Coordinates of C-alpha atoms and ligand atoms in Angstrom, one line a residue:
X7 CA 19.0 4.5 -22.7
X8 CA 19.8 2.0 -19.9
X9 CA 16.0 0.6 -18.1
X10 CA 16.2 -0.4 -14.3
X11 CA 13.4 -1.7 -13.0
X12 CA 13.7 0.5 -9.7
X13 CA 12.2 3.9 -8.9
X14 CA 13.7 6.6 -10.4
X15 CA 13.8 10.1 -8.8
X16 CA 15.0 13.7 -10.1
X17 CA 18.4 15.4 -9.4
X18 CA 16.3 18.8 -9.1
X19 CA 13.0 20.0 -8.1
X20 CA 11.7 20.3 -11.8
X21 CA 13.1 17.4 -14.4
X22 CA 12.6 17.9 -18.0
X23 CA 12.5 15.2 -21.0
X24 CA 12.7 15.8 -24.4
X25 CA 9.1 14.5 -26.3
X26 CA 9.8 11.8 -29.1
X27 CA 6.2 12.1 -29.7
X28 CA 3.1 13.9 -29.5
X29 CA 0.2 12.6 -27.8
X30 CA -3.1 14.3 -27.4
X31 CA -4.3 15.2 -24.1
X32 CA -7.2 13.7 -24.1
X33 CA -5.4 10.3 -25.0
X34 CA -2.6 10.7 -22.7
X35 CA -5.7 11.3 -19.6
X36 CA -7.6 8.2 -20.9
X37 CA -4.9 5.9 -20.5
X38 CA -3.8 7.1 -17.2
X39 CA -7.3 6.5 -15.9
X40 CA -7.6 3.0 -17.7
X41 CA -4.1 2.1 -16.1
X42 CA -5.4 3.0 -13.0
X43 CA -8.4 1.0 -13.3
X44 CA -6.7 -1.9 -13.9
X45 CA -4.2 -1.5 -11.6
X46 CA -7.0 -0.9 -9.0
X47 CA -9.0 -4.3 -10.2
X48 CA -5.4 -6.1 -9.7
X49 CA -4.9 -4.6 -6.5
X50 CA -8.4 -5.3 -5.1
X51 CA -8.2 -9.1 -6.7
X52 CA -5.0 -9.4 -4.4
X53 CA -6.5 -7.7 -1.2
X54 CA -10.6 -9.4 -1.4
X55 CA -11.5 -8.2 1.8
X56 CA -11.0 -4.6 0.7
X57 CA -14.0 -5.2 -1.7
X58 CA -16.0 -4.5 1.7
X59 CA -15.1 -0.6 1.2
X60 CA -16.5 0.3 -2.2
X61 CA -19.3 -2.2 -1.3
X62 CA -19.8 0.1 2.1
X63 CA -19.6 3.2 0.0
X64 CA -22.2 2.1 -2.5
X65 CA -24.6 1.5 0.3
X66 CA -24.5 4.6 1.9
X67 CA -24.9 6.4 -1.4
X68 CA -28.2 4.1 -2.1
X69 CA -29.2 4.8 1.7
X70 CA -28.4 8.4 0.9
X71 CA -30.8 8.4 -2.3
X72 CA -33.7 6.9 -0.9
X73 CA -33.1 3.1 -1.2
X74 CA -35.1 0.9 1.1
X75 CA -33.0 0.4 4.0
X76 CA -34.0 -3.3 5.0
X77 CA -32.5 -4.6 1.2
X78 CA -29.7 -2.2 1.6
X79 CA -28.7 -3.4 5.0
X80 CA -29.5 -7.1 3.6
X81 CA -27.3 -7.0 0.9
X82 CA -24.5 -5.6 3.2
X83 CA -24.9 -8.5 5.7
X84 CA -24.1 -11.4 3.1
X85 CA -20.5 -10.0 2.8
X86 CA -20.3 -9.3 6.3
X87 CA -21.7 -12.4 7.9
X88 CA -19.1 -14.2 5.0
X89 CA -16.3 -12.4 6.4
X90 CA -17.8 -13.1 9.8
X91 CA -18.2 -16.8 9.3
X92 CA -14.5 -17.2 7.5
X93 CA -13.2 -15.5 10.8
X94 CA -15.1 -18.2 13.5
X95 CA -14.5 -21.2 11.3
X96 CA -11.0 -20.3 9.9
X97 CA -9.3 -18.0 12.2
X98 CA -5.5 -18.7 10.9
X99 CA -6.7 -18.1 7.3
X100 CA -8.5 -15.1 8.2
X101 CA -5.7 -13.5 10.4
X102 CA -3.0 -14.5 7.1
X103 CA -5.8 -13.2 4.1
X104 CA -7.3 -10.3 5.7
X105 CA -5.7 -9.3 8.7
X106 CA -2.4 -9.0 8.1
X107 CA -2.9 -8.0 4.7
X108 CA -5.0 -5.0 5.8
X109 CA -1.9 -4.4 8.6
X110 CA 0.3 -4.6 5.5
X111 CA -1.3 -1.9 3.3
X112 CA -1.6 0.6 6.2
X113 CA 1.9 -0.2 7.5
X114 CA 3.2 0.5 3.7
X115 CA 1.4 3.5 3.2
X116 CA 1.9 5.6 6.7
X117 CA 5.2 3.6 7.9
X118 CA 7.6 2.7 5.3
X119 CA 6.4 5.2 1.7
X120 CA 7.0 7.9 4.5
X121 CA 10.7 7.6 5.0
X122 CA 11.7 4.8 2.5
X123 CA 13.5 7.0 -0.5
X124 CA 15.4 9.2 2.1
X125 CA 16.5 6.0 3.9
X126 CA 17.8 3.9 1.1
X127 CA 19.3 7.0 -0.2
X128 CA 20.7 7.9 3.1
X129 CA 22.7 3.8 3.5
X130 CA 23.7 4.2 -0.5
X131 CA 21.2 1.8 -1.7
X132 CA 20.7 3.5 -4.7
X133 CA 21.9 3.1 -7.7
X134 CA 23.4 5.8 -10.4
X135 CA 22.8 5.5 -14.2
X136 CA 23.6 8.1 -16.8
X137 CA 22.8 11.0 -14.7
X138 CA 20.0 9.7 -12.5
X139 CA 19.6 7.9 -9.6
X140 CA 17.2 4.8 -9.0
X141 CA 16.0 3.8 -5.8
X142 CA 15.2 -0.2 -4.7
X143 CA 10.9 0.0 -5.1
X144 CA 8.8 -1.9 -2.4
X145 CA 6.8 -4.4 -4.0
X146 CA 4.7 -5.1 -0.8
X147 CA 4.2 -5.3 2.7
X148 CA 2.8 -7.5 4.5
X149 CA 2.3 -7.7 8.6
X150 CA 2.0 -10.6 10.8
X151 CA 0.8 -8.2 14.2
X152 CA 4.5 -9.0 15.5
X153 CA 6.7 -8.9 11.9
X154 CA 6.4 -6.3 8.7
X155 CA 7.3 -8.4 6.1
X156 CA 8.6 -5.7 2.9
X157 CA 9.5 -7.7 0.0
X158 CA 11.5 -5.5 -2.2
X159 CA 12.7 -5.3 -5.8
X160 CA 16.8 -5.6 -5.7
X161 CA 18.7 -2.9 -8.2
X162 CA 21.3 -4.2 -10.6
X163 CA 24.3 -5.7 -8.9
X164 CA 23.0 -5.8 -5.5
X165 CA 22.9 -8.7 -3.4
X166 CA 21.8 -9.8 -0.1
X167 CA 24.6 -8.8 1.7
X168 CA 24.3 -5.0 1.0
X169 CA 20.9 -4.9 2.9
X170 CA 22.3 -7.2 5.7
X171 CA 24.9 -4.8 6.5
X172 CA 22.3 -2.0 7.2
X173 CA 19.9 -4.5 8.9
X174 CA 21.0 -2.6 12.3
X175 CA 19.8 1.2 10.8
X176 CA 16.9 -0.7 9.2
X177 CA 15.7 -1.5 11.9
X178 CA 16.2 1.6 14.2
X179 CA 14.8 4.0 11.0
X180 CA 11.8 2.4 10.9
X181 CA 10.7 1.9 14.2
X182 CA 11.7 -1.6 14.7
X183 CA 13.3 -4.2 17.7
X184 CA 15.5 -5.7 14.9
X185 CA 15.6 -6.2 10.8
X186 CA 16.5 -9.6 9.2
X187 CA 17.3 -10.1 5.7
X188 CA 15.7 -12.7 4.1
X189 CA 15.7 -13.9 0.2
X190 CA 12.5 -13.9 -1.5
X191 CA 13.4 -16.6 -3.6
X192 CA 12.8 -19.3 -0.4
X193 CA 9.4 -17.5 0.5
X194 CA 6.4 -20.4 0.1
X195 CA 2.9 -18.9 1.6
X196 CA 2.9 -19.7 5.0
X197 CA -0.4 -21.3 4.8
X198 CA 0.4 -23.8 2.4
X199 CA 0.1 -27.5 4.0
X200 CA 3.6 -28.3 5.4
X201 CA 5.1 -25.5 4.0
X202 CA 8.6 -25.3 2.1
X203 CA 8.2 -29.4 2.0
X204 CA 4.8 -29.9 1.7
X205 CA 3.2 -31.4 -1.0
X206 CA 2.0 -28.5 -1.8
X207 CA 5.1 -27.0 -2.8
X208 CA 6.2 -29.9 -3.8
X209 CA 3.3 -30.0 -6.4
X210 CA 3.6 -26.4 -7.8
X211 CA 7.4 -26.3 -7.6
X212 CA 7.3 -25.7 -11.6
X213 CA 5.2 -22.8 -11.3
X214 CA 6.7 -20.8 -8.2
X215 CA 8.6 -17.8 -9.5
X216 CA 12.1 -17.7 -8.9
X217 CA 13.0 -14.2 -7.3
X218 CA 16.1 -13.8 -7.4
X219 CA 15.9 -9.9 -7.7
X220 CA 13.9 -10.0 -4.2
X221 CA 14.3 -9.8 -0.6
X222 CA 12.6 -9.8 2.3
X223 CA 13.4 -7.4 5.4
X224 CA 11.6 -9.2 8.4
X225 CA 10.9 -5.8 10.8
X226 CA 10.4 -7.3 14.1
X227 CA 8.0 -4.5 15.5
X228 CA 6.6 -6.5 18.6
X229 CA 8.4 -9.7 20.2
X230 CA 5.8 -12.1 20.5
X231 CA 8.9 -14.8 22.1
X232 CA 9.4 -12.4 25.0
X233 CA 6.4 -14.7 26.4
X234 CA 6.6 -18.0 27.8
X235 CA 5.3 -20.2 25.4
X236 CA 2.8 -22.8 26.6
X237 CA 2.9 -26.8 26.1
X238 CA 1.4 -27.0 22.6
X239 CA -1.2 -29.7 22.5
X240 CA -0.4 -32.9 20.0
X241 CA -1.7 -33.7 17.0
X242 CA -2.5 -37.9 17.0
X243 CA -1.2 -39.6 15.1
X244 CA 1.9 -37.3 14.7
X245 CA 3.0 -35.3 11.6
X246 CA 6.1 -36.4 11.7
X247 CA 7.1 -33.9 8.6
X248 CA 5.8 -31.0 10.0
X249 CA 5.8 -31.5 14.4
X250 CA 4.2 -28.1 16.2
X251 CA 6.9 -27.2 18.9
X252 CA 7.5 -24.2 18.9
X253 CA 6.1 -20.0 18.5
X254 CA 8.0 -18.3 15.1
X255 CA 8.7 -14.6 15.7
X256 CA 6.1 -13.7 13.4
X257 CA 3.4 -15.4 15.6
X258 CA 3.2 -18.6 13.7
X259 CA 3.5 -21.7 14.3
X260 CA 7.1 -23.8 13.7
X261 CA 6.7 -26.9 12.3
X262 CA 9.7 -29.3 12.8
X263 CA 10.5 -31.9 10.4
X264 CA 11.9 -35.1 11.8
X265 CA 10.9 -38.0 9.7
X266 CA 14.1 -38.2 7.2
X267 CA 16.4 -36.0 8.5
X268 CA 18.4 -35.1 11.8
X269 CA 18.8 -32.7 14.2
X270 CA 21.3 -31.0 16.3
X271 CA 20.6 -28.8 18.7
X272 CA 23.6 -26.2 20.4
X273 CA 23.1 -23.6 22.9
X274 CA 24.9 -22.8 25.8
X275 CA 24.6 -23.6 29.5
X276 CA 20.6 -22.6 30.4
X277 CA 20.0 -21.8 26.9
X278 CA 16.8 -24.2 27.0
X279 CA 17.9 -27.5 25.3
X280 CA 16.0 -29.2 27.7
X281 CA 12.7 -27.3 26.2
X282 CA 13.8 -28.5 23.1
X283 CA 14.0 -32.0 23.7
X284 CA 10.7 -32.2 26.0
X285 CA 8.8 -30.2 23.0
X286 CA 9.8 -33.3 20.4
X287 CA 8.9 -35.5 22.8
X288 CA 5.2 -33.8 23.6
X289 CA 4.8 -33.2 20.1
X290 CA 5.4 -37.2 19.4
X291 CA 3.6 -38.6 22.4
X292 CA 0.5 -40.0 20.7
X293 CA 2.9 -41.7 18.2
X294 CA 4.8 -43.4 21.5
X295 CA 1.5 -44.4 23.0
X296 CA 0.1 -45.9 19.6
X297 CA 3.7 -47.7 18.8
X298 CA 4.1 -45.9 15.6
X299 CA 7.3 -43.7 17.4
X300 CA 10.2 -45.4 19.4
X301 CA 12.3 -43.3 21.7
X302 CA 15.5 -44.5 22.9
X303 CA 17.4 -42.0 25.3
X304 CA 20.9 -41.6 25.9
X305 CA 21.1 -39.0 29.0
X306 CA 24.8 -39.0 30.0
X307 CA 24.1 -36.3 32.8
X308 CA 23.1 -38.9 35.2
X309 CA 19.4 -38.9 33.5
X310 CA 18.9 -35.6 35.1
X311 CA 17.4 -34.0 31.8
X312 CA 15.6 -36.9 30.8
X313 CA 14.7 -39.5 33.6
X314 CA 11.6 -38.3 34.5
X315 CA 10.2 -39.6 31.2
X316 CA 11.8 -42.9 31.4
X317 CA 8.5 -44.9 31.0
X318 CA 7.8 -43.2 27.7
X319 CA 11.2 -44.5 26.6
X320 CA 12.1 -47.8 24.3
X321 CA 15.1 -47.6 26.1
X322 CA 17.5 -45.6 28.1
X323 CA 20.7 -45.1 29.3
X324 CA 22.3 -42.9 31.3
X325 CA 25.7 -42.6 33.0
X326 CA 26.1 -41.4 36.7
X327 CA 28.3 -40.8 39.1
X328 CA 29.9 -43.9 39.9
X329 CA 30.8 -43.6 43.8
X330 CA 26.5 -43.6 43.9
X331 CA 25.7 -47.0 42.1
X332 CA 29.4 -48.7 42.1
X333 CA 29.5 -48.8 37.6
X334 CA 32.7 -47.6 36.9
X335 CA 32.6 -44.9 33.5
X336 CA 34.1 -47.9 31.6
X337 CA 31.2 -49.6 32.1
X338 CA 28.6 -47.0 31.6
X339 CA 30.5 -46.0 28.1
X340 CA 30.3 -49.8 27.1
X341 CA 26.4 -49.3 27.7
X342 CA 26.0 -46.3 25.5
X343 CA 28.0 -47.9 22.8
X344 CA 26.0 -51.4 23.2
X345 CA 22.9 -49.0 22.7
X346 CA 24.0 -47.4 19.5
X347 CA 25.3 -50.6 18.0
X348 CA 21.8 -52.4 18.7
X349 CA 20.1 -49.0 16.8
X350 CA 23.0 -49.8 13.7
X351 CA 21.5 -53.6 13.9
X352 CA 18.2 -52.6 13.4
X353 CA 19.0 -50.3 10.4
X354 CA 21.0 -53.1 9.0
X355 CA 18.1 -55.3 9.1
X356 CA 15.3 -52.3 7.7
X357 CA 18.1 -51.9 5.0
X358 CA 18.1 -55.3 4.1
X359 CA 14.1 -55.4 4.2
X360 CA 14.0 -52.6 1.7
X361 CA 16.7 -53.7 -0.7
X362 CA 15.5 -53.5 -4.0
X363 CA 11.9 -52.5 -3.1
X364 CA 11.9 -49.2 -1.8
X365 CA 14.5 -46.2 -0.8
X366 CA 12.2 -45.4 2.3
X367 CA 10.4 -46.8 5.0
X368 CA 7.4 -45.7 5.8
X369 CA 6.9 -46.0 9.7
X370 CA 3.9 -48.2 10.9
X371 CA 3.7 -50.3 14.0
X372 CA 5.6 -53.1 12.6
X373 CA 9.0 -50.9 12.1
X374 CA 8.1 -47.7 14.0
X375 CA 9.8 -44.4 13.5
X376 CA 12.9 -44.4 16.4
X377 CA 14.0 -41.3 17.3
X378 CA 17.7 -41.6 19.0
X379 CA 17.9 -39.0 21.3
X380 CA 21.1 -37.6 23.0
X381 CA 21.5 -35.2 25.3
X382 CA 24.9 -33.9 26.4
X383 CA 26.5 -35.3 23.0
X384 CA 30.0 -34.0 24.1
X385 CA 30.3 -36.6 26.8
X386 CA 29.6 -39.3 24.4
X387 CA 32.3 -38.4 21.7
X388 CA 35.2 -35.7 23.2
X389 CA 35.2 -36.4 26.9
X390 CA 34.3 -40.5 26.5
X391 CA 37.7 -41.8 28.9
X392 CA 38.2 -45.6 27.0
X393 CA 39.7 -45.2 23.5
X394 CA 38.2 -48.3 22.5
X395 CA 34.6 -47.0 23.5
X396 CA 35.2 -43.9 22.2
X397 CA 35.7 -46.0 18.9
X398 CA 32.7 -48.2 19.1
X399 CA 30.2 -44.7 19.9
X400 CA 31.9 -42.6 16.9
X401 CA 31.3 -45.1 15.0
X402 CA 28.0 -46.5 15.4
X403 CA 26.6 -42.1 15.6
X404 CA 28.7 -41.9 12.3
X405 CA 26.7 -45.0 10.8
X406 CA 23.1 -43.6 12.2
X407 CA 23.7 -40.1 11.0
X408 CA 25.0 -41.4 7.4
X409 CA 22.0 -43.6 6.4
X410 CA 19.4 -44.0 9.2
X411 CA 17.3 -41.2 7.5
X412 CA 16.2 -43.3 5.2
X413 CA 14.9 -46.8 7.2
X414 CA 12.7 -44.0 9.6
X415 CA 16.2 -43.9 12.4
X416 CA 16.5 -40.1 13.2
X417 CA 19.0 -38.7 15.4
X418 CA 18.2 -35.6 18.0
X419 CA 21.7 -34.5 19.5
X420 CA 22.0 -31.9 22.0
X421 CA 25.5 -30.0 22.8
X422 CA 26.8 -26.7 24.4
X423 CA 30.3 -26.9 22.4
X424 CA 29.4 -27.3 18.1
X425 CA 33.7 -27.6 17.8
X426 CA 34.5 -30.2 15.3
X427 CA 37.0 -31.6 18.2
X428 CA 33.9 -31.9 20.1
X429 CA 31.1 -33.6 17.3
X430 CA 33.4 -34.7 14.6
X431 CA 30.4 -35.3 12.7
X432 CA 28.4 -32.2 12.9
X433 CA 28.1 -32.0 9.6
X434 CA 26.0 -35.3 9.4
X435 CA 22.8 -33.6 10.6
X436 CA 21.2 -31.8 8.1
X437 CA 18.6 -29.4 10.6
X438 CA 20.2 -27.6 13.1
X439 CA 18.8 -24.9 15.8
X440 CA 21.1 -22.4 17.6
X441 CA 20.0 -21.5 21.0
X442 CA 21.9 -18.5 23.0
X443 CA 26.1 -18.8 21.9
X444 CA 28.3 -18.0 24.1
X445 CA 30.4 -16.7 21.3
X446 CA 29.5 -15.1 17.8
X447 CA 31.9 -17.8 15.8
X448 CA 30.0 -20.8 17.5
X449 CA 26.7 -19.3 15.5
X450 CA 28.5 -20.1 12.3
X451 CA 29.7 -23.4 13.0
X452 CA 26.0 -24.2 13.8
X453 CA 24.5 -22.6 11.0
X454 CA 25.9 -21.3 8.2
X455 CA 28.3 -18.8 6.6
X456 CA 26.7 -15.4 7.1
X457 CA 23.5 -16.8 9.5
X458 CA 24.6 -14.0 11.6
X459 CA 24.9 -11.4 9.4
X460 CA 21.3 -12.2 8.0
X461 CA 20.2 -12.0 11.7
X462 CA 21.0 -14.9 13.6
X463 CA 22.8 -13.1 16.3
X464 CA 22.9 -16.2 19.1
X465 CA 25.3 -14.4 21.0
X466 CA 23.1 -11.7 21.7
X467 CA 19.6 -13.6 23.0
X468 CA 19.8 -12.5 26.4
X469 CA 19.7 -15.3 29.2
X470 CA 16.0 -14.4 30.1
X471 CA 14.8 -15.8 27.0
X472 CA 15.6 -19.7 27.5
X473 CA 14.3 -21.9 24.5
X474 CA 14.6 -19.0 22.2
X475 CA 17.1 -19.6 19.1
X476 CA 17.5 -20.1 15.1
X477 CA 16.4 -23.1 13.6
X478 CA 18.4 -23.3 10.0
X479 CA 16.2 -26.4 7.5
X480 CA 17.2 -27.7 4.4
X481 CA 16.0 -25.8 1.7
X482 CA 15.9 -22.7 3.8
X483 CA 18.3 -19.9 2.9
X484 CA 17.8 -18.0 6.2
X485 CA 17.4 -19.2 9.6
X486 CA 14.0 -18.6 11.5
X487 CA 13.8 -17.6 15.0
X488 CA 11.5 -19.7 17.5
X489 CA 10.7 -20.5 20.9
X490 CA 9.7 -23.7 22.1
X491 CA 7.2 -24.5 24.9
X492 CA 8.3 -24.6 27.8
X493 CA 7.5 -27.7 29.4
X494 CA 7.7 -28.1 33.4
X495 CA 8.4 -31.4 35.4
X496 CA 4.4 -31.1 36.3
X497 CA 3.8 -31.3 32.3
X498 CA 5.9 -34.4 31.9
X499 CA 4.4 -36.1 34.4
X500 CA 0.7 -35.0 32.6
X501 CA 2.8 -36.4 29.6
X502 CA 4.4 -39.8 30.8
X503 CA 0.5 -40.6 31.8
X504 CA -1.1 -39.8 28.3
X505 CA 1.2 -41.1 26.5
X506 CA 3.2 -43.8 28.1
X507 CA 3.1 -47.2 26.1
X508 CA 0.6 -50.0 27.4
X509 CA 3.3 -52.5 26.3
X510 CA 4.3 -55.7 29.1
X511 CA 7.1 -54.5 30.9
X512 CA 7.1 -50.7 30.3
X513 CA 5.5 -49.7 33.5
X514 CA 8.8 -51.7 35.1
X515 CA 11.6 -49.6 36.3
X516 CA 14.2 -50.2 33.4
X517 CA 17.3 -50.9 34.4
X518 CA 20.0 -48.3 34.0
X519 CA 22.7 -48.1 32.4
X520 CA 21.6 -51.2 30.4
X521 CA 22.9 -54.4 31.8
X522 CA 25.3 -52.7 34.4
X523 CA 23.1 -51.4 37.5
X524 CA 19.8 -53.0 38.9
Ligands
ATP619 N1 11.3 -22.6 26.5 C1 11.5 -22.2 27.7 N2 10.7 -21.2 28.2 C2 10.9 -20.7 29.4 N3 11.8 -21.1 30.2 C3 12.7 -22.1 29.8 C4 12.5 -22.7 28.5 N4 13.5 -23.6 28.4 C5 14.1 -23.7 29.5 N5 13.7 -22.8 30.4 C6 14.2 -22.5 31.8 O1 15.6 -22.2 31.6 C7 16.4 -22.9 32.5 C8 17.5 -23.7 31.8 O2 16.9 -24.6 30.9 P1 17.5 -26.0 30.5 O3 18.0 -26.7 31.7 O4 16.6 -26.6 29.6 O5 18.8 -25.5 29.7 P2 19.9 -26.3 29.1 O6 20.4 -25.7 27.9 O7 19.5 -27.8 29.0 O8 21.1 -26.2 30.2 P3 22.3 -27.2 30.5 O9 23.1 -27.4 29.3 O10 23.0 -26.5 31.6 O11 21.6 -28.5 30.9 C9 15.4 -23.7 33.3 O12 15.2 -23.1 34.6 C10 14.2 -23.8 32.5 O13 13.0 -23.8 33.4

């Protein structure tokens, strides 16, 4: 007879089978009580902290029968004062290990056992077999205070898709602001150092398990992004793999990788690309001050994004409006190509330095890690007036986005439109974050195929929730949603006097755009 590994349940209120053989009681009790011990040992070496409760129990029984209650209370402390210690010392570990992990259980027991059968038989989750009828199993739960995390066990011949298209009802049956569907197979503990890339998982690739027959519905129960989130203070020297700008929905911190990839960032008018761009920048200020990080800014809006940072900048260009400085747009298009083309001779040359010796630089002081970053990309490609500039700027981004990974050049572009008429080369940058969409089909021109049907609805982030969006990383089947700090012009000033570079000539007004206005 066909074997599912799913949770089978009667067609009737009383199911009989046929013995094949005859058991004694007495055996048949012994190893249902020896299952359940094991089961219980498994289950307690996965949850530690629960050891506390037969520990507590056993004390009050030895209290109860007389013990002395100084060694009983002594003996209970050691555990405690552990737990106590791991909490002050470690709070992020303790919150992951214990915390949510307690959450989890008492979530899974009174929230989703509750109503889980009815509901996956109510959306036809199940799955039919000779007569009987198996439904998906939940093979745990666990809660982050602000996301359920249910990882469950897929049926034969389901897929992904089947749960995303119940993700709405999901959500509503259960008590939850939204569902997303995640796959299990892309799930690396959270606390591992750098996560997905780290060199942790890196290390133990070989030994992950690969579970394809899981997913993970993500049940947002309390929207921890509906707050502002505040500046978050820099690490120094920088992580450049792993940068902290920005809140996940499930109250941890996003790491952003920049070293060896790019990144494109899309939302619409007031959708926070601004916040964006100042978080990278915070989050690499003691890199700037040290000389380990480079910035060079291209702010086409008339620097009003990115001006008031100018003395934390390599260099900088911006166009204007040309009745106020008397530069024509010819002339403030020739600077932003001049710009780009001195960023392609520098690769050439770190190419050139490598050739033959390595396939990556390594960022020091000597060749520091330059982060090109444009705001407002549309007015340097689609909307650039001189045909021959427009040349030179597509094709000195095209060159940057093709092989500056590699020599430590990163590009950070910022647009409202993701149309390929627009960025020709959107496909060049290999992280990308959607911020609020004006339209549904823009999410999948950012993202993926099916982001939005796994969750990433752009289109719908309201407009009180600037900096919010879905940040989609290599590697990474499903997009995660974030917030990044929000960073006012009283912050970058803080900002442009921490970290501004003690270099001859930085604290002088640089001329802008580059070789046109004084
Ligand atoms: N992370 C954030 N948290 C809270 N408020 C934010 C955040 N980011 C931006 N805002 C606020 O939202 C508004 C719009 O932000 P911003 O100018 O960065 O958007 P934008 O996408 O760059 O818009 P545009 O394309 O029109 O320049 C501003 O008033 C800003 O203060």
């Amino acid at each position: 007879m066909a074997k599912i590994k799913g949770k089978e349940v009667g067609m009737g209120p009383v199911n009989f089978r046929a013995p094949t053989v005859a058991i004694r009681l007495k055996w048949v009790v012994i190893w249902y009580c020896l299952r359940a011990l094991l089961r219980g040992i498994a289950w307690l070496v996965r949850h530690p902290a629960f050891v506390i409760v037969p520990l507590l129990a056993l004390k009050a029984y030895q209290l109860w029968t007389g013990g002395e209650w100084w060694l009983v209370i002594a003996t209970a402390a050691v555990p405690a004062s552990g737990l106590a210690g791991w909490r002050w010392r470690w709070p992020d570990s303790f919150a992951q290990r214990v915390v949510w992990r307690m959450r989890g259980s008492r979530r899974r027991f009174l929230e989703y056992r509750t109503r889980w059968d009815a509901t996956m038989r109510a959306l036809n989750l199940t799955v039919r077999m000779d007569d009987r009828t198996f439904v998906p199993r939940i093979v745990k739960v666990r809660s982050s205070g602000t996301v359920d995390q249910v990882t469950v066990r897929l049926l034969p011949g389901q897929i992904l898709t089947d749960y995303a298209e119940h993700a709405e009802r999901l959500a509503r049956t259960f008590g939850a602001e939204d569902c997303r569907v995640r796959s299990a197979a892309s799930m690396i503990p959270a606390w591992w150092p750098g996560g997905a890339e780290g060199w942790m998982a890196r290390l133990f690739a070989w030994a992950l398990p690969r579970r394809t027959d899981r997913l993970v519905l993500w049940f947002l129960t309390n929207d921890p992004l509906r707050e502002v989130v505040a500046p978050i203070p820099a690490t120094d020297p920088p992580n450049l793999q792993a940068l902290d700008v920005a809140r996940r929905e499930d109250g941890l911190m996003f790491r952003l990788r920049l070293l060896y990839t790019h990144l494109l960032v899309a939302g619409a008018t007031g959708a926070g690309k601004g916040s964006v761009l100042w978080s990278i920048i915070a989050a690499l200020g003691p890199g700037i001050r040290s000389g380990l990080v480079q910035l060079w800014v291209l702010d086409p809006k008339g620097g009003m994004e990115l001006a008031l940072g100018r003395r934390l900048f390599h260099r900088f260009c911006y166009g204007s409006d040309p009745a106020m400085d008397g530069a024509s747009d010819a002339e403030y298009e020739e600077a932003f190509a001049t710009l780009l083309e001195d960023l392609v001779a520098i690769m050439r040359r770190r190419q050139g330095k490598l050739r033959g010796l390595s396939r990556l630089l390594k960022p020091s002081r000597d060749e520091p890690f330059i982060v090109l970053i444009a705001d407002e990309l549309a007015s340097l490609t689609a909307y650039v007036t001189d045909p021959a500039m427009k040349k030179r700027i597509a094709k000195a981004f095209s060159l940057l986005l093709s092989q500056g990974r590699a020599v430590g050049i990163t590009v950070v572009g910022a647009l409202q439109d993701p149309r390929k008429e627009v960025l020709p080369f959107r496909d060049l940058f290999p992280t990308r974050l959607a911020l609020r969409m004006a339209e549904a089909e823009q999410v999948r021109l950012v993202l993926a195929d099916g982001a939005r049907e796994r969750g990433a609805r752009c289109d719908k982030i309201p407009e009180t929730l600037p900096g919010v969006g879905y940040v989609a990383v290599d590697g990474e089947t499903e997009p995660i949603r974030v917030r990044f700090s929000h960073i006012t012009d009283e912050d970058i000033a803080v900002l442009v006097d921490l970290y501004a570079p003690d270099l001859v000539g930085a604290r002088e007004p640089i001329p802008t755009p580059e070789g046109v206005a004084a």
